[in-house]
Coordinates of C-alpha atoms in Angstrom, one line a residue:
X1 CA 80.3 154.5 132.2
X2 CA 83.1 154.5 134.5
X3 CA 83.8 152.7 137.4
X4 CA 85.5 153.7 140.3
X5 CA 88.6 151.5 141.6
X6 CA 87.9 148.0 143.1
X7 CA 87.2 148.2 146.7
X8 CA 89.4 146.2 148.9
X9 CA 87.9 142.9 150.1
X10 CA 87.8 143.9 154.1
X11 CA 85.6 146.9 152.5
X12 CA 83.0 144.3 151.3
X13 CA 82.0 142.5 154.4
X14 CA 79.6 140.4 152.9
X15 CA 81.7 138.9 150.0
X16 CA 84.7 138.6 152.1
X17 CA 82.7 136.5 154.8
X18 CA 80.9 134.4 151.6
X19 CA 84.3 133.9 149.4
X20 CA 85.7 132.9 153.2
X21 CA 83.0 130.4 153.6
X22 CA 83.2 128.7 150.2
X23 CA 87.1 128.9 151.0
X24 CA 86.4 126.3 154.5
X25 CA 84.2 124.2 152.2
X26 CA 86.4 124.3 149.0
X27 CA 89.4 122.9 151.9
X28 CA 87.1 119.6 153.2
X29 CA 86.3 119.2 149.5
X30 CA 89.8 118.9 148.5
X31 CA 90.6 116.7 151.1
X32 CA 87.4 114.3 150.3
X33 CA 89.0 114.3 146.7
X34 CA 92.5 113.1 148.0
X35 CA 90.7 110.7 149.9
X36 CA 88.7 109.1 147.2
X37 CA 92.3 109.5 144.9
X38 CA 90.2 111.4 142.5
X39 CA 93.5 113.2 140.4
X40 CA 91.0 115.1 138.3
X41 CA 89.2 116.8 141.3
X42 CA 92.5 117.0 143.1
X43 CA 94.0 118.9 140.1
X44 CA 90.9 121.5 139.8
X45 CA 90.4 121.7 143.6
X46 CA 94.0 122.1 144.6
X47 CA 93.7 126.4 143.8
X48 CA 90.6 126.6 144.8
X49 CA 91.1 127.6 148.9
X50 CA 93.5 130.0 148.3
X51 CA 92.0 131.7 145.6
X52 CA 88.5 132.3 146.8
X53 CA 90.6 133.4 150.1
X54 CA 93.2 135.8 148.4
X55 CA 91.4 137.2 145.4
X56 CA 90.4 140.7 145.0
X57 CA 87.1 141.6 144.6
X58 CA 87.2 141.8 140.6
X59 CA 89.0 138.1 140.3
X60 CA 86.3 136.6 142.6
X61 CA 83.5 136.8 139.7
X62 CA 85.8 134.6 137.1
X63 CA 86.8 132.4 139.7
X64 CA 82.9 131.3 141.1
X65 CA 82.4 131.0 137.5
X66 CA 85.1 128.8 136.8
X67 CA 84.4 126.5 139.8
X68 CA 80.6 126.5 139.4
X69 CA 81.9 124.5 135.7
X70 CA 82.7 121.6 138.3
X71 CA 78.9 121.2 138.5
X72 CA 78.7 120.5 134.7
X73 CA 76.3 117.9 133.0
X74 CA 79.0 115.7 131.6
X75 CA 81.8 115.8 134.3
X76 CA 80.3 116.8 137.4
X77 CA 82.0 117.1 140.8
X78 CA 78.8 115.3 141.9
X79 CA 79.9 112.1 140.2
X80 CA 82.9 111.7 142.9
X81 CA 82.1 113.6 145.6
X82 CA 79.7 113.1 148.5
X83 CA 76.1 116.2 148.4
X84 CA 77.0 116.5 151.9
X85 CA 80.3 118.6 150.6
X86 CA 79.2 119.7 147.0
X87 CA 75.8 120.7 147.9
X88 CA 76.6 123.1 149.9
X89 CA 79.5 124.7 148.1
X90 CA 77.2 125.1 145.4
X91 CA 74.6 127.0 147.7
X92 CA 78.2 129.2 148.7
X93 CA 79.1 129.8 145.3
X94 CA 76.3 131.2 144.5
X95 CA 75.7 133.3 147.8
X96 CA 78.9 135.1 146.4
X97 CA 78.1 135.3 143.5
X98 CA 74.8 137.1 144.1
X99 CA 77.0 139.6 147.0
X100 CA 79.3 140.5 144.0
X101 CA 76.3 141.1 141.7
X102 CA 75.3 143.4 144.5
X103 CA 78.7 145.0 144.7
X104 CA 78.8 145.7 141.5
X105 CA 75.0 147.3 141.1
X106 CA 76.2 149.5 143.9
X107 CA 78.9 150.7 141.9

């Protein structure tokens, strides 16, 4: 099966608006890393903003996958970071998740 061409992010309201959330959170995030002088956090966080902000539809799926491994069972973002800031980022990574899965369905 063939799919069409990507759409463009402003086409997708509701992944734009989620990526755009996770975006704010992923910013407060990587300032409570500098903060706490966590270099490893610091180091994974740093692209974090301005990917979920800039990325086209397609690249969005790989990236909430790569940044939902920050909540891993071994090396967790949890361990350094205050719930107040990871919790919800989780809860945004997967809202955007689930409006690319609907994207996609769609397609």
């Amino acid at each position: 099966m063939r799919r069409g061409p990507e759409p463009a992010r402003h086409e997708c309201p509701s992944i734009d608006e989620a990526a755009m959330t996770a975006a704010r959170t992923a910013d407060k995030l990587l300032s409570a890393a500098i903060e706490r002088g966590s270099k490893r956090w610091i180091d994974f966080l740093a692209p974090v903003p301005e990917l979920l902000r800039d990325a086209g539809v397609g690249e969005l799926t790989r990236i909430t996958l790569r940044v939902r491994a920050a909540y891993g069972v071994k090396d967790s973002i949890r361990d350094v970071l205050s719930p107040d800031l990871t919790e919800p980022f989780l809860d945004q990574l997967d809202r955007l998740r689930k409006a690319l899965a609907r994207e996609l369905a769609e397609r």
